[in-house]
Each structure stands twice: as structure tokens, then as C-alpha cells.
Amino acid sequence: MIFLKRPLIFILLIGILIRLLLSAVTFHTDIQHFDLAGYVIGKGNVSNFYDYTYSLGKEFNYPPAIYFSVGVLNWILTGWTDQSFHDKFLFDFKNTLGDLRLHLHLVLLKIPYLPFDIATAYLLYNLFAAKREKLLAFTLWIFNPWVLYSTYMMGQFDIIPTTFVVLALYMVTRRADLNKKVFLAAVFLGIGASFKIYPLLLLPPLAFLLNTWFKRILVILLGGSVYLLTILPFIGSSGFRSTALVANQTFKSLYAQIPISGGESIILFLAFIGLFYFIYLYQVEKAENLWQRFLIILLLFFVFTHYHPQWFLWITPFLIIELIHSNFKHFFLLVVIAISFLGSVFLFEQSLSIGLFTPLNPFLYNGPSLWQLLKINIDINFLRSLFQSLFVGAAGYLIYYYFPRKSSGDYV
């Protein structure tokens, strides 16, 4: 077991301490969303969950898996707290500022993410053979700023689908009986999609590892069916169909278009992802290099999407894998990507940057942005475009570098 090795135990304990500290002193309004879901479910609103909240004017726009897992865990972990405090946290947050109980409450709400976080570190560790690379992968994940920001500062759940995607990759790279491993990996991608739908984009590259259309279609259908099974109980709910089935964020990758007539455009993301699917279909690749194909698909998504900062966690494991495989050859590109990400964070709403530290300073609650505090007038749209262009340049090179140039594997 890797956790019996002293350096890893030390790294893990330091990492957990950092996570607990950040959890206690940072707050974003999204975490109230999941706490409220557990609160509603705990009162017995299960089958009518979406309709009940929709009737109250509350939109729960995520798939049911997150509400009936983390939401329920939040209710269990915080159910013993003082009811009046809990009600203030949910409905009158400002009046909890300065209350020491707030810090513990925030830790309890974020702690359900920790097992997925550690599991991802374990999986990345086991994707490598050399001891140095194993330790490096584990360390880079534990001290990764994107993990800390998204999971323990914002309190968002993107760590969960990320873990299932890395688990799917891990299963495929275990060479014994690849056919069975591919089907099992499809199940994991389907489970990941039940939290955030993006893992479904990775099903075609996974399926194309197999050699017959029958097997490929089965893999895609299997992954898609797992996702559909998790939402099926709520299909009849008008609240679910209105808010969660097709959320607005789902279409953000379709905005980038090239008009070719008055009413017709080429949707760039669909065009490029279709191109790479065809390349993957006809260019056979070793299962061990599947991470490169996953990386390209996710890079294409981020290139053509005005993404939310927490989504960047999806691509983080693959950037770590790339960094180690290339022996830090592309470290400068990672620096550029990090600068682009940091810039985008400070150009979003204030609650995603300095506002996160509201529990330490109540002045920051719905307060001025960093730019207002510094009395600097900026063109937010221009700067967003600038930072996104920096990212696209770095991502474009990585896509070029890992572009499939010849068949390097055999069909199974």
C-alpha cells in the first residue's frame, strides 16, 4: 500500500491540513446550494425533489447524483448543528459572519470531497512505473492549486467526475483483457457524467480502442446508459426538465461559430471534435496513450468555451501526466496556462477571487472587486479575450504536439 510509505504519508498529511484550513476560511455561495439540497431531501422530498424546489423559486440545475450523494452527506454531517444557525447559513448568510461555528460548518460541507481527492492522487500514483514519477505525480496532485481552489475554496464538486475519468483511464492502462477493461471504463465515464456531463465526450476515443463497430457502439451505449439511468427517475419532473436536464452551461461550447450564410454557421467545437473523432477512428493507438486523446478532447472544449474556473479541474490530471511524461519539457506552457487561469479568475465576479475570504473579513461579502479597491479601470472583455488567447496558444501547441501522426497500436 502506498500510504505505508513515510514520504507519502507526510505529503498527504500536509495536504490534508492545507485543505482543512482553506475549507474553514473560504466561502462561495454555490456551497449553500448543495447544503440546501440535503436540507430539502432530509425533509422527505425525494421523488418530488426538483418540483418542490422549483415551486419555491430555487433552481437546482445539476443532475440528481450530486444532490443525492454530497447533498445527503451534507445533511448528515451538519444535521446535528444548531437549527437557527443552519437556517441563517442557508437563508441569511451575512448574519453568520463572525460566528465561529461558520468555520466548522464550512469544513463539514467540503469534507465529502476529500475521499475523491485522495483517490485521484492514488490513481495518478499508480499510472506510473518509476518510483520518482509515482512520487512526483502524487505530490503534484496533492499541492495542485486548481484542486485546492475548486474543491476546498469554492466548494464545488468537479473533483467527483474528475476522479471517475481518471479511474476509467487507470482501468484501461491495466493491460490484462483490454476488452473488459474498456467496458468497465465506459461505466466509470457514465458515472462521472451523472455528475457533470463532459465525460461523455471521452467515450468515442475509449470505444475506438476496440476493433469492431459492434463493440464500439456497445461501449458508447453502455456509458450513455449509465448516465441515463441516474436521471431516469426524474424525467417526469417538470422542474428537472426545466432546470437540470439541459442547463444553460451545457451549450457554452457551441457559441464559437463561423457564419457561412445569413442563417447558417459552422460550430467550431463540434467541427474540431468531429475531426479528431475521425482521426482517432482511423489512427490506432496504444491504450497506454489514451490519456493523450483525452487531453486533446478536453483542450478543444476549453479552447472554444467561456468556461467557469472550477471546470479547469477536469483537465488538471492530464496536465500532470503530460508534465511527467515529457519530463517537464512543456513546463513553460503550463505557466502560461496558469497565468491565463489566474487572470480569468480575477475577471469573473468578485465572489470567485477575494470574495472567497469573506469568513475572514465580512467587508468582502458582496463587496467591491479587486480592481475597484485598487481604483483601476479595466476593459474586462478585452482582458478576458487576452487571457483566453494566451490559453489557446499554449493549448494549440499541446494539441499539435500530441496530434496522432501514425498508427502506434493494434486493435483489440
mmCIF file of C-alpha atoms in Angstrom:
data_model
loop_
_atom_site.group_PDB
_atom_site.id
_atom_site.type_symbol
_atom_site.label_atom_id
_atom_site.label_comp_id
_atom_site.label_asym_id
_atom_site.label_seq_id
_atom_site.Cartn_x
_atom_site.Cartn_y
_atom_site.Cartn_z
ATOM 1 C CA MET A 1 0.000 0.000 0.000
ATOM 2 C CA ILE A 2 1.383 3.405 -0.940
ATOM 3 C CA PHE A 3 0.101 5.029 2.246
ATOM 4 C CA LEU A 4 2.507 2.900 4.307
ATOM 5 C CA LYS A 5 5.451 4.787 2.817
ATOM 6 C CA ARG A 6 6.667 7.600 5.033
ATOM 7 C CA PRO A 7 7.228 10.354 2.400
ATOM 8 C CA LEU A 8 3.734 9.872 1.019
ATOM 9 C CA ILE A 9 2.183 9.925 4.488
ATOM 10 C CA PHE A 10 3.973 13.198 5.236
ATOM 11 C CA ILE A 11 2.885 14.756 1.916
ATOM 12 C CA LEU A 12 -0.676 13.554 2.419
ATOM 13 C CA LEU A 13 -0.939 14.900 5.980
ATOM 14 C CA ILE A 14 0.399 18.310 4.962
ATOM 15 C CA GLY A 15 -2.020 18.307 2.022
ATOM 16 C CA ILE A 16 -4.987 17.436 4.241
ATOM 17 C CA LEU A 17 -4.043 20.168 6.712
ATOM 18 C CA ILE A 18 -3.934 22.756 3.902
ATOM 19 C CA ARG A 19 -7.327 21.528 2.669
ATOM 20 C CA LEU A 20 -8.929 21.796 6.097
ATOM 21 C CA LEU A 21 -7.555 25.297 6.651
ATOM 22 C CA LEU A 22 -8.732 26.538 3.262
ATOM 23 C CA SER A 23 -12.124 24.897 3.786
ATOM 24 C CA ALA A 24 -12.592 26.717 7.080
ATOM 25 C CA VAL A 25 -11.769 30.232 5.873
ATOM 26 C CA THR A 26 -13.305 30.391 2.383
ATOM 27 C CA PHE A 27 -16.892 30.583 1.199
ATOM 28 C CA HIS A 28 -18.716 30.720 -2.116
ATOM 29 C CA THR A 29 -22.480 30.857 -2.437
ATOM 30 C CA ASP A 30 -22.556 27.635 -4.502
ATOM 31 C CA ILE A 31 -21.935 25.590 -1.366
ATOM 32 C CA GLN A 32 -25.241 26.778 0.061
ATOM 33 C CA HIS A 33 -26.840 25.193 -2.981
ATOM 34 C CA PHE A 34 -25.753 21.666 -2.007
ATOM 35 C CA ASP A 35 -26.420 22.247 1.677
ATOM 36 C CA LEU A 36 -29.957 23.350 0.854
ATOM 37 C CA ALA A 37 -30.443 20.281 -1.345
ATOM 38 C CA GLY A 38 -29.571 17.992 1.551
ATOM 39 C CA TYR A 39 -31.856 20.053 3.784
ATOM 40 C CA VAL A 40 -34.769 19.580 1.346
ATOM 41 C CA ILE A 41 -34.114 15.869 0.787
ATOM 42 C CA GLY A 42 -33.750 15.330 4.537
ATOM 43 C CA LYS A 43 -37.298 16.603 4.963
ATOM 44 C CA GLY A 44 -38.542 13.754 2.769
ATOM 45 C CA ASN A 45 -38.702 15.454 -0.618
ATOM 46 C CA VAL A 46 -37.135 12.703 -2.702
ATOM 47 C CA SER A 47 -39.191 11.805 -5.759
ATOM 48 C CA ASN A 48 -40.558 15.367 -5.943
ATOM 49 C CA PHE A 49 -37.186 16.996 -5.222
ATOM 50 C CA TYR A 50 -36.918 19.179 -8.349
ATOM 51 C CA ASP A 51 -40.588 20.151 -8.406
ATOM 52 C CA TYR A 52 -40.546 21.079 -4.714
ATOM 53 C CA THR A 53 -37.585 23.405 -5.046
ATOM 54 C CA TYR A 54 -38.801 24.776 -8.386
ATOM 55 C CA SER A 55 -42.078 25.787 -6.742
ATOM 56 C CA LEU A 56 -40.080 27.711 -4.114
ATOM 57 C CA GLY A 57 -38.229 29.648 -6.785
ATOM 58 C CA LYS A 58 -34.989 27.721 -6.160
ATOM 59 C CA GLU A 59 -33.272 26.307 -9.222
ATOM 60 C CA PHE A 60 -31.319 23.089 -8.752
ATOM 61 C CA ASN A 61 -29.666 22.881 -12.140
ATOM 62 C CA TYR A 62 -27.299 19.946 -11.607
ATOM 63 C CA PRO A 63 -28.027 16.251 -12.182
ATOM 64 C CA PRO A 64 -29.583 14.338 -9.277
ATOM 65 C CA ALA A 65 -26.415 12.369 -8.486
ATOM 66 C CA ILE A 66 -24.744 15.319 -6.774
ATOM 67 C CA TYR A 67 -27.771 16.189 -4.662
ATOM 68 C CA PHE A 68 -28.434 12.628 -3.549
ATOM 69 C CA SER A 69 -24.782 11.983 -2.700
ATOM 70 C CA VAL A 70 -22.992 15.097 -1.468
ATOM 71 C CA GLY A 71 -26.248 16.868 -0.631
ATOM 72 C CA VAL A 72 -27.393 13.999 1.590
ATOM 73 C CA LEU A 73 -23.918 13.726 3.154
ATOM 74 C CA ASN A 74 -24.037 17.451 3.921
ATOM 75 C CA TRP A 75 -27.363 16.928 5.679
ATOM 76 C CA ILE A 76 -25.958 14.015 7.720
ATOM 77 C CA LEU A 77 -22.743 15.825 8.665
ATOM 78 C CA THR A 78 -24.410 19.102 9.605
ATOM 79 C CA GLY A 79 -27.761 17.791 10.865
ATOM 80 C CA TRP A 80 -26.612 17.988 14.480
ATOM 81 C CA THR A 81 -25.789 21.700 14.299
ATOM 82 C CA ASP A 82 -27.997 24.358 15.839
ATOM 83 C CA GLN A 83 -31.065 24.734 13.627
ATOM 84 C CA SER A 84 -31.215 28.504 13.907
ATOM 85 C CA PHE A 85 -27.572 28.793 12.822
ATOM 86 C CA HIS A 86 -28.162 26.392 9.922
ATOM 87 C CA ASP A 87 -31.188 28.402 8.780
ATOM 88 C CA LYS A 88 -29.152 31.602 8.885
ATOM 89 C CA PHE A 89 -26.389 29.947 6.851
ATOM 90 C CA LEU A 90 -28.895 28.924 4.179
ATOM 91 C CA PHE A 91 -31.138 31.964 4.063
ATOM 92 C CA ASP A 92 -29.379 34.843 5.825
ATOM 93 C CA PHE A 93 -25.667 34.126 5.408
ATOM 94 C CA LYS A 94 -24.458 37.618 6.266
ATOM 95 C CA ASN A 95 -25.590 37.149 9.857
ATOM 96 C CA THR A 96 -23.337 34.107 10.292
ATOM 97 C CA LEU A 97 -20.200 36.158 9.654
ATOM 98 C CA GLY A 98 -18.166 36.424 12.832
ATOM 99 C CA ASP A 99 -19.756 33.281 14.280
ATOM 100 C CA LEU A 100 -17.026 30.706 14.952
ATOM 101 C CA ARG A 101 -19.468 27.926 14.087
ATOM 102 C CA LEU A 102 -19.303 29.062 10.459
ATOM 103 C CA HIS A 103 -15.746 27.746 10.058
ATOM 104 C CA LEU A 104 -16.653 24.266 11.275
ATOM 105 C CA HIS A 105 -19.792 24.243 9.130
ATOM 106 C CA LEU A 106 -17.764 25.050 6.023
ATOM 107 C CA VAL A 107 -15.302 22.245 6.777
ATOM 108 C CA LEU A 108 -18.154 19.745 7.226
ATOM 109 C CA LEU A 109 -19.724 20.756 3.915
ATOM 110 C CA LYS A 110 -16.459 20.299 1.998
ATOM 111 C CA ILE A 111 -15.139 17.160 3.702
ATOM 112 C CA PRO A 112 -17.143 14.740 1.470
ATOM 113 C CA TYR A 113 -14.824 15.685 -1.408
ATOM 114 C CA LEU A 114 -11.692 14.515 0.399
ATOM 115 C CA PRO A 115 -12.022 10.743 -0.378
ATOM 116 C CA PHE A 116 -12.337 11.501 -4.109
ATOM 117 C CA ASP A 117 -9.382 13.859 -3.927
ATOM 118 C CA ILE A 118 -7.142 11.272 -2.235
ATOM 119 C CA ALA A 119 -8.387 8.543 -4.592
ATOM 120 C CA THR A 120 -7.316 10.624 -7.574
ATOM 121 C CA ALA A 121 -3.856 11.080 -6.072
ATOM 122 C CA TYR A 122 -3.659 7.297 -5.579
ATOM 123 C CA LEU A 123 -4.729 6.607 -9.181
ATOM 124 C CA LEU A 124 -2.222 9.078 -10.609
ATOM 125 C CA TYR A 125 0.481 7.482 -8.459
ATOM 126 C CA ASN A 126 -0.330 4.085 -9.960
ATOM 127 C CA LEU A 127 -0.375 5.301 -13.548
ATOM 128 C CA PHE A 128 3.428 5.448 -13.430
ATOM 129 C CA ALA A 129 6.039 2.723 -13.013
ATOM 130 C CA ALA A 130 9.168 4.536 -11.812
ATOM 131 C CA LYS A 131 9.285 5.460 -8.109
ATOM 132 C CA ARG A 132 10.357 9.035 -8.858
ATOM 133 C CA GLU A 133 7.454 9.537 -11.268
ATOM 134 C CA LYS A 134 4.991 7.971 -8.828
ATOM 135 C CA LEU A 135 6.039 10.302 -6.030
ATOM 136 C CA LEU A 136 6.028 13.292 -8.371
ATOM 137 C CA ALA A 137 2.513 12.556 -9.636
ATOM 138 C CA PHE A 138 1.203 12.151 -6.099
ATOM 139 C CA THR A 139 2.898 15.346 -4.893
ATOM 140 C CA LEU A 140 1.801 17.460 -7.854
ATOM 141 C CA TRP A 141 -1.795 16.441 -7.288
ATOM 142 C CA ILE A 142 -1.768 16.989 -3.516
ATOM 143 C CA PHE A 143 -0.334 20.502 -3.848
ATOM 144 C CA ASN A 144 -2.184 21.395 -7.024
ATOM 145 C CA PRO A 145 -3.661 24.925 -6.790
ATOM 146 C CA TRP A 146 -6.556 24.037 -9.124
ATOM 147 C CA VAL A 147 -7.668 21.253 -6.800
ATOM 148 C CA LEU A 148 -7.396 23.487 -3.754
ATOM 149 C CA TYR A 149 -9.229 26.361 -5.416
ATOM 150 C CA SER A 150 -12.131 24.484 -6.981
ATOM 151 C CA THR A 151 -12.759 21.944 -4.247
ATOM 152 C CA TYR A 152 -11.799 23.490 -0.924
ATOM 153 C CA MET A 153 -12.190 27.204 -1.594
ATOM 154 C CA MET A 154 -15.209 27.271 -3.896
ATOM 155 C CA GLY A 155 -16.643 24.036 -2.501
ATOM 156 C CA GLN A 156 -17.547 22.792 -5.981
ATOM 157 C CA PHE A 157 -17.879 19.074 -6.770
ATOM 158 C CA ASP A 158 -15.898 18.827 -10.022
ATOM 159 C CA ILE A 159 -13.437 16.575 -8.192
ATOM 160 C CA ILE A 160 -16.031 13.763 -8.359
ATOM 161 C CA PRO A 161 -16.384 13.411 -12.161
ATOM 162 C CA THR A 162 -12.643 14.048 -12.445
ATOM 163 C CA THR A 163 -11.960 11.057 -10.204
ATOM 164 C CA PHE A 164 -14.159 8.781 -12.313
ATOM 165 C CA VAL A 165 -12.451 9.915 -15.527
ATOM 166 C CA VAL A 166 -9.007 9.166 -14.057
ATOM 167 C CA LEU A 167 -10.350 5.834 -12.796
ATOM 168 C CA ALA A 168 -11.519 4.994 -16.335
ATOM 169 C CA LEU A 169 -8.055 5.831 -17.674
ATOM 170 C CA TYR A 170 -6.420 3.758 -14.945
ATOM 171 C CA MET A 171 -8.577 0.727 -15.765
ATOM 172 C CA VAL A 172 -7.708 0.849 -19.465
ATOM 173 C CA THR A 173 -3.977 1.073 -18.852
ATOM 174 C CA ARG A 174 -4.085 -2.209 -16.919
ATOM 175 C CA ARG A 175 -3.412 -4.323 -19.987
ATOM 176 C CA ALA A 176 -4.948 -7.664 -18.948
ATOM 177 C CA ASP A 177 -8.087 -8.348 -21.018
ATOM 178 C CA LEU A 178 -8.424 -4.914 -22.574
ATOM 179 C CA ASN A 179 -11.920 -5.653 -23.894
ATOM 180 C CA LYS A 180 -13.341 -5.994 -20.387
ATOM 181 C CA LYS A 181 -11.326 -3.021 -19.154
ATOM 182 C CA VAL A 182 -12.744 -0.768 -21.886
ATOM 183 C CA PHE A 183 -16.309 -1.713 -20.991
ATOM 184 C CA LEU A 184 -15.625 -1.143 -17.297
ATOM 185 C CA ALA A 185 -14.027 2.206 -18.109
ATOM 186 C CA ALA A 186 -17.185 3.146 -20.034
ATOM 187 C CA VAL A 187 -19.209 2.504 -16.880
ATOM 188 C CA PHE A 188 -16.935 4.831 -14.909
ATOM 189 C CA LEU A 189 -17.264 7.552 -17.556
ATOM 190 C CA GLY A 190 -21.044 7.137 -17.376
ATOM 191 C CA ILE A 191 -20.944 7.527 -13.589
ATOM 192 C CA GLY A 192 -18.768 10.612 -13.961
ATOM 193 C CA ALA A 193 -21.241 12.045 -16.481
ATOM 194 C CA SER A 194 -24.026 11.626 -13.933
ATOM 195 C CA PHE A 195 -22.325 14.476 -12.027
ATOM 196 C CA LYS A 196 -21.036 16.586 -14.942
ATOM 197 C CA ILE A 197 -21.825 15.562 -18.492
ATOM 198 C CA TYR A 198 -18.371 16.172 -20.004
ATOM 199 C CA PRO A 199 -17.067 12.562 -19.560
ATOM 200 C CA LEU A 200 -19.464 11.513 -22.329
ATOM 201 C CA LEU A 201 -17.149 13.376 -24.747
ATOM 202 C CA LEU A 202 -14.447 10.836 -23.884
ATOM 203 C CA LEU A 203 -16.488 7.749 -24.787
ATOM 204 C CA PRO A 204 -15.628 7.720 -28.540
ATOM 205 C CA PRO A 205 -11.812 7.748 -28.052
ATOM 206 C CA LEU A 206 -12.269 4.976 -25.490
ATOM 207 C CA ALA A 207 -14.523 2.941 -27.796
ATOM 208 C CA PHE A 208 -12.123 3.271 -30.738
ATOM 209 C CA LEU A 209 -9.563 1.153 -28.853
ATOM 210 C CA LEU A 210 -11.693 -1.825 -29.880
ATOM 211 C CA ASN A 211 -11.719 -3.333 -33.340
ATOM 212 C CA THR A 212 -15.358 -3.830 -34.346
ATOM 213 C CA TRP A 213 -18.228 -1.420 -34.732
ATOM 214 C CA PHE A 214 -20.387 -3.699 -32.616
ATOM 215 C CA LYS A 215 -18.007 -3.395 -29.648
ATOM 216 C CA ARG A 216 -17.538 0.330 -30.162
ATOM 217 C CA ILE A 217 -21.255 1.037 -30.241
ATOM 218 C CA LEU A 218 -21.766 -1.128 -27.164
ATOM 219 C CA VAL A 219 -19.123 0.861 -25.267
ATOM 220 C CA ILE A 220 -20.751 4.182 -26.154
ATOM 221 C CA LEU A 221 -24.232 2.864 -25.385
ATOM 222 C CA LEU A 222 -23.047 1.428 -22.073
ATOM 223 C CA GLY A 223 -21.531 4.704 -20.891
ATOM 224 C CA GLY A 224 -24.541 6.686 -22.072
ATOM 225 C CA SER A 225 -26.970 4.227 -20.451
ATOM 226 C CA VAL A 226 -25.283 4.521 -17.058
ATOM 227 C CA TYR A 227 -25.756 8.280 -17.243
ATOM 228 C CA LEU A 228 -29.383 7.951 -18.374
ATOM 229 C CA LEU A 229 -30.201 5.516 -15.560
ATOM 230 C CA THR A 230 -29.183 8.106 -12.972
ATOM 231 C CA ILE A 231 -31.557 10.753 -14.361
ATOM 232 C CA LEU A 232 -34.389 8.425 -15.408
ATOM 233 C CA PRO A 233 -36.341 8.648 -12.109
ATOM 234 C CA PHE A 234 -36.687 12.405 -12.613
ATOM 235 C CA ILE A 235 -37.501 12.580 -16.323
ATOM 236 C CA GLY A 236 -41.163 13.026 -15.485
ATOM 237 C CA SER A 237 -40.417 16.039 -13.284
ATOM 238 C CA SER A 238 -41.148 19.379 -14.942
ATOM 239 C CA GLY A 239 -38.751 21.056 -12.500
ATOM 240 C CA PHE A 240 -35.946 18.712 -13.542
ATOM 241 C CA ARG A 241 -36.615 19.172 -17.250
ATOM 242 C CA SER A 242 -36.763 22.949 -16.853
ATOM 243 C CA THR A 243 -33.599 23.446 -14.822
ATOM 244 C CA ALA A 244 -31.297 20.419 -14.762
ATOM 245 C CA LEU A 245 -31.856 18.266 -17.843
ATOM 246 C CA VAL A 246 -30.458 20.847 -20.220
ATOM 247 C CA ALA A 247 -28.708 23.539 -18.201
ATOM 248 C CA ASN A 248 -27.540 26.723 -19.922
ATOM 249 C CA GLN A 249 -23.886 25.844 -19.240
ATOM 250 C CA THR A 250 -24.245 22.785 -21.476
ATOM 251 C CA PHE A 251 -24.349 24.965 -24.596
ATOM 252 C CA LYS A 252 -21.443 27.278 -23.817
ATOM 253 C CA SER A 253 -19.080 25.309 -26.050
ATOM 254 C CA LEU A 254 -21.402 25.913 -29.031
ATOM 255 C CA TYR A 255 -21.154 29.713 -29.024
ATOM 256 C CA ALA A 256 -17.977 29.940 -31.126
ATOM 257 C CA GLN A 257 -19.164 29.879 -34.746
ATOM 258 C CA ILE A 258 -18.182 30.949 -38.243
ATOM 259 C CA PRO A 259 -21.183 32.261 -40.229
ATOM 260 C CA ILE A 260 -21.422 30.873 -43.759
ATOM 261 C CA SER A 261 -24.806 32.381 -44.617
ATOM 262 C CA GLY A 262 -27.489 34.547 -43.082
ATOM 263 C CA GLY A 263 -28.853 31.690 -41.028
ATOM 264 C CA GLU A 264 -26.135 29.025 -41.072
ATOM 265 C CA SER A 265 -22.854 28.724 -39.198
ATOM 266 C CA ILE A 266 -20.079 26.250 -38.580
ATOM 267 C CA ILE A 267 -19.969 25.422 -34.866
ATOM 268 C CA LEU A 268 -16.229 25.305 -34.245
ATOM 269 C CA PHE A 269 -16.192 22.974 -31.253
ATOM 270 C CA LEU A 270 -18.364 20.382 -32.977
ATOM 271 C CA ALA A 271 -16.324 20.656 -36.182
ATOM 272 C CA PHE A 272 -12.986 20.156 -34.425
ATOM 273 C CA ILE A 273 -14.134 17.458 -32.058
ATOM 274 C CA GLY A 274 -15.692 15.623 -35.016
ATOM 275 C CA LEU A 275 -12.395 15.914 -36.886
ATOM 276 C CA PHE A 276 -10.457 14.390 -34.005
ATOM 277 C CA TYR A 277 -13.009 11.626 -33.521
ATOM 278 C CA PHE A 278 -12.467 10.643 -37.163
ATOM 279 C CA ILE A 279 -8.698 10.768 -36.702
ATOM 280 C CA TYR A 280 -8.955 8.571 -33.612
ATOM 281 C CA LEU A 281 -11.172 6.160 -35.510
ATOM 282 C CA TYR A 282 -8.639 5.593 -38.266
ATOM 283 C CA GLN A 283 -5.389 6.078 -36.342
ATOM 284 C CA VAL A 284 -4.972 3.161 -33.945
ATOM 285 C CA GLU A 285 -3.328 3.991 -30.626
ATOM 286 C CA LYS A 286 -1.981 2.049 -27.688
ATOM 287 C CA ALA A 287 -4.190 2.021 -24.609
ATOM 288 C CA GLU A 288 -1.286 3.455 -22.616
ATOM 289 C CA ASN A 289 -1.529 6.637 -24.703
ATOM 290 C CA LEU A 290 -5.257 7.114 -24.279
ATOM 291 C CA TRP A 291 -4.513 9.981 -21.870
ATOM 292 C CA GLN A 292 -3.199 11.997 -24.837
ATOM 293 C CA ARG A 293 -6.518 11.642 -26.645
ATOM 294 C CA PHE A 294 -8.476 12.566 -23.553
ATOM 295 C CA LEU A 295 -6.198 15.590 -23.129
ATOM 296 C CA ILE A 296 -6.820 16.812 -26.686
ATOM 297 C CA ILE A 297 -10.594 16.444 -26.422
ATOM 298 C CA LEU A 298 -10.664 18.431 -23.186
ATOM 299 C CA LEU A 299 -8.278 21.064 -24.564
ATOM 300 C CA LEU A 300 -10.639 21.557 -27.512
ATOM 301 C CA PHE A 301 -13.512 22.056 -25.095
ATOM 302 C CA PHE A 302 -11.648 24.748 -23.158
ATOM 303 C CA VAL A 303 -10.362 26.437 -26.310
ATOM 304 C CA PHE A 304 -13.888 27.053 -27.592
ATOM 305 C CA THR A 305 -15.691 27.627 -24.280
ATOM 306 C CA HIS A 306 -16.018 30.516 -21.853
ATOM 307 C CA TYR A 307 -15.503 28.113 -19.007
ATOM 308 C CA HIS A 308 -16.198 28.500 -15.307
ATOM 309 C CA PRO A 309 -12.979 28.437 -13.218
ATOM 310 C CA GLN A 310 -13.895 25.234 -11.352
ATOM 311 C CA TRP A 311 -14.225 23.342 -14.636
ATOM 312 C CA PHE A 312 -10.479 23.595 -15.125
ATOM 313 C CA LEU A 313 -10.099 20.792 -12.623
ATOM 314 C CA TRP A 314 -11.291 18.387 -15.342
ATOM 315 C CA ILE A 315 -8.070 18.783 -17.286
ATOM 316 C CA THR A 316 -5.680 19.026 -14.346
ATOM 317 C CA PRO A 317 -4.819 15.280 -14.059
ATOM 318 C CA PHE A 318 -3.881 15.174 -17.737
ATOM 319 C CA LEU A 319 -1.646 18.221 -17.419
ATOM 320 C CA ILE A 320 0.146 16.454 -14.549
ATOM 321 C CA ILE A 321 0.524 13.281 -16.636
ATOM 322 C CA GLU A 322 1.825 15.334 -19.559
ATOM 323 C CA LEU A 323 4.287 17.212 -17.377
ATOM 324 C CA ILE A 324 5.790 13.989 -16.029
ATOM 325 C CA HIS A 325 5.785 12.104 -19.335
ATOM 326 C CA SER A 326 7.550 14.980 -21.083
ATOM 327 C CA ASN A 327 9.988 15.365 -18.170
ATOM 328 C CA PHE A 328 8.811 18.976 -17.692
ATOM 329 C CA LYS A 329 9.601 19.803 -21.311
ATOM 330 C CA HIS A 330 6.422 21.861 -21.554
ATOM 331 C CA PHE A 331 6.607 23.456 -18.127
ATOM 332 C CA PHE A 332 6.579 26.950 -19.641
ATOM 333 C CA LEU A 333 3.289 26.144 -21.367
ATOM 334 C CA LEU A 334 1.851 25.159 -18.003
ATOM 335 C CA VAL A 335 2.982 28.502 -16.577
ATOM 336 C CA VAL A 336 1.201 30.308 -19.424
ATOM 337 C CA ILE A 337 -1.942 28.235 -18.802
ATOM 338 C CA ALA A 338 -1.759 29.024 -15.071
ATOM 339 C CA ILE A 339 -1.424 32.764 -15.781
ATOM 340 C CA SER A 340 -4.395 32.578 -18.128
ATOM 341 C CA PHE A 341 -6.441 30.791 -15.473
ATOM 342 C CA LEU A 342 -5.465 33.256 -12.753
ATOM 343 C CA GLY A 343 -6.361 36.167 -14.999
ATOM 344 C CA SER A 344 -9.767 34.703 -15.781
ATOM 345 C CA VAL A 345 -10.490 34.189 -12.056
ATOM 346 C CA PHE A 346 -9.914 37.874 -11.267
ATOM 347 C CA LEU A 347 -12.060 38.883 -14.246
ATOM 348 C CA PHE A 348 -15.057 36.854 -13.086
ATOM 349 C CA GLU A 349 -17.340 38.030 -10.304
ATOM 350 C CA GLN A 350 -15.720 39.189 -7.074
ATOM 351 C CA SER A 351 -17.021 36.162 -5.141
ATOM 352 C CA LEU A 352 -14.625 33.911 -7.093
ATOM 353 C CA SER A 353 -11.487 35.758 -6.009
ATOM 354 C CA ILE A 354 -11.056 37.977 -2.953
ATOM 355 C CA GLY A 355 -14.698 37.463 -2.008
ATOM 356 C CA LEU A 356 -13.900 33.850 -1.161
ATOM 357 C CA PHE A 357 -12.279 35.084 2.051
ATOM 358 C CA THR A 358 -15.496 36.613 3.377
ATOM 359 C CA PRO A 359 -15.387 34.380 6.523
ATOM 360 C CA LEU A 360 -12.142 36.143 7.476
ATOM 361 C CA ASN A 361 -13.308 39.640 6.542
ATOM 362 C CA PRO A 362 -17.061 40.378 6.384
ATOM 363 C CA PHE A 363 -16.297 43.532 4.358
ATOM 364 C CA LEU A 364 -15.642 41.268 1.369
ATOM 365 C CA TYR A 365 -19.211 39.886 1.342
ATOM 366 C CA ASN A 366 -20.746 41.261 -1.857
ATOM 367 C CA GLY A 367 -18.056 43.889 -1.656
ATOM 368 C CA PRO A 368 -16.008 45.698 -4.296
ATOM 369 C CA SER A 369 -13.801 43.814 -6.716
ATOM 370 C CA LEU A 370 -10.028 43.882 -6.519
ATOM 371 C CA TRP A 371 -9.960 46.372 -9.398
ATOM 372 C CA GLN A 372 -12.384 48.684 -7.596
ATOM 373 C CA LEU A 373 -10.314 48.507 -4.423
ATOM 374 C CA LEU A 374 -7.201 49.378 -6.423
ATOM 375 C CA LYS A 375 -9.157 52.105 -8.277
ATOM 376 C CA ILE A 376 -8.122 50.667 -11.639
ATOM 377 C CA ASN A 377 -10.480 50.922 -14.610
ATOM 378 C CA ILE A 378 -10.103 47.913 -16.882
ATOM 379 C CA ASP A 379 -11.743 46.618 -20.023
ATOM 380 C CA ILE A 380 -12.893 43.254 -18.668
ATOM 381 C CA ASN A 381 -13.967 41.834 -22.035
ATOM 382 C CA PHE A 382 -10.662 42.726 -23.687
ATOM 383 C CA LEU A 383 -8.625 41.225 -20.852
ATOM 384 C CA ARG A 384 -10.728 38.063 -20.833
ATOM 385 C CA SER A 385 -10.076 37.736 -24.546
ATOM 386 C CA LEU A 386 -6.372 38.331 -23.974
ATOM 387 C CA PHE A 387 -6.054 35.625 -21.315
ATOM 388 C CA GLN A 388 -8.152 33.181 -23.327
ATOM 389 C CA SER A 389 -5.917 33.821 -26.340
ATOM 390 C CA LEU A 390 -2.867 33.010 -24.215
ATOM 391 C CA PHE A 391 -4.502 29.760 -23.209
ATOM 392 C CA VAL A 392 -5.457 28.908 -26.794
ATOM 393 C CA GLY A 393 -1.866 29.421 -27.930
ATOM 394 C CA ALA A 394 -0.495 27.050 -25.274
ATOM 395 C CA ALA A 395 -3.304 24.527 -25.774
ATOM 396 C CA GLY A 396 -2.845 24.681 -29.547
ATOM 397 C CA TYR A 397 0.798 23.681 -29.219
ATOM 398 C CA LEU A 398 -0.073 20.725 -26.979
ATOM 399 C CA ILE A 399 -2.709 19.602 -29.478
ATOM 400 C CA TYR A 400 -0.111 19.880 -32.247
ATOM 401 C CA TYR A 401 2.497 18.014 -30.185
ATOM 402 C CA TYR A 402 0.177 15.095 -29.415
ATOM 403 C CA PHE A 403 -1.570 15.107 -32.780
ATOM 404 C CA PRO A 404 -1.830 11.469 -33.973
ATOM 405 C CA ARG A 405 0.647 11.085 -36.820
ATOM 406 C CA LYS A 406 0.697 7.341 -37.340
ATOM 407 C CA SER A 407 -0.801 4.163 -36.023
ATOM 408 C CA SER A 408 1.118 3.072 -32.943
ATOM 409 C CA GLY A 409 -1.072 0.301 -31.600
ATOM 410 C CA ASP A 410 -3.109 -2.710 -32.533
ATOM 411 C CA TYR A 411 -6.821 -3.168 -32.455
ATOM 412 C CA VAL A 412 -8.168 -5.427 -29.736
#
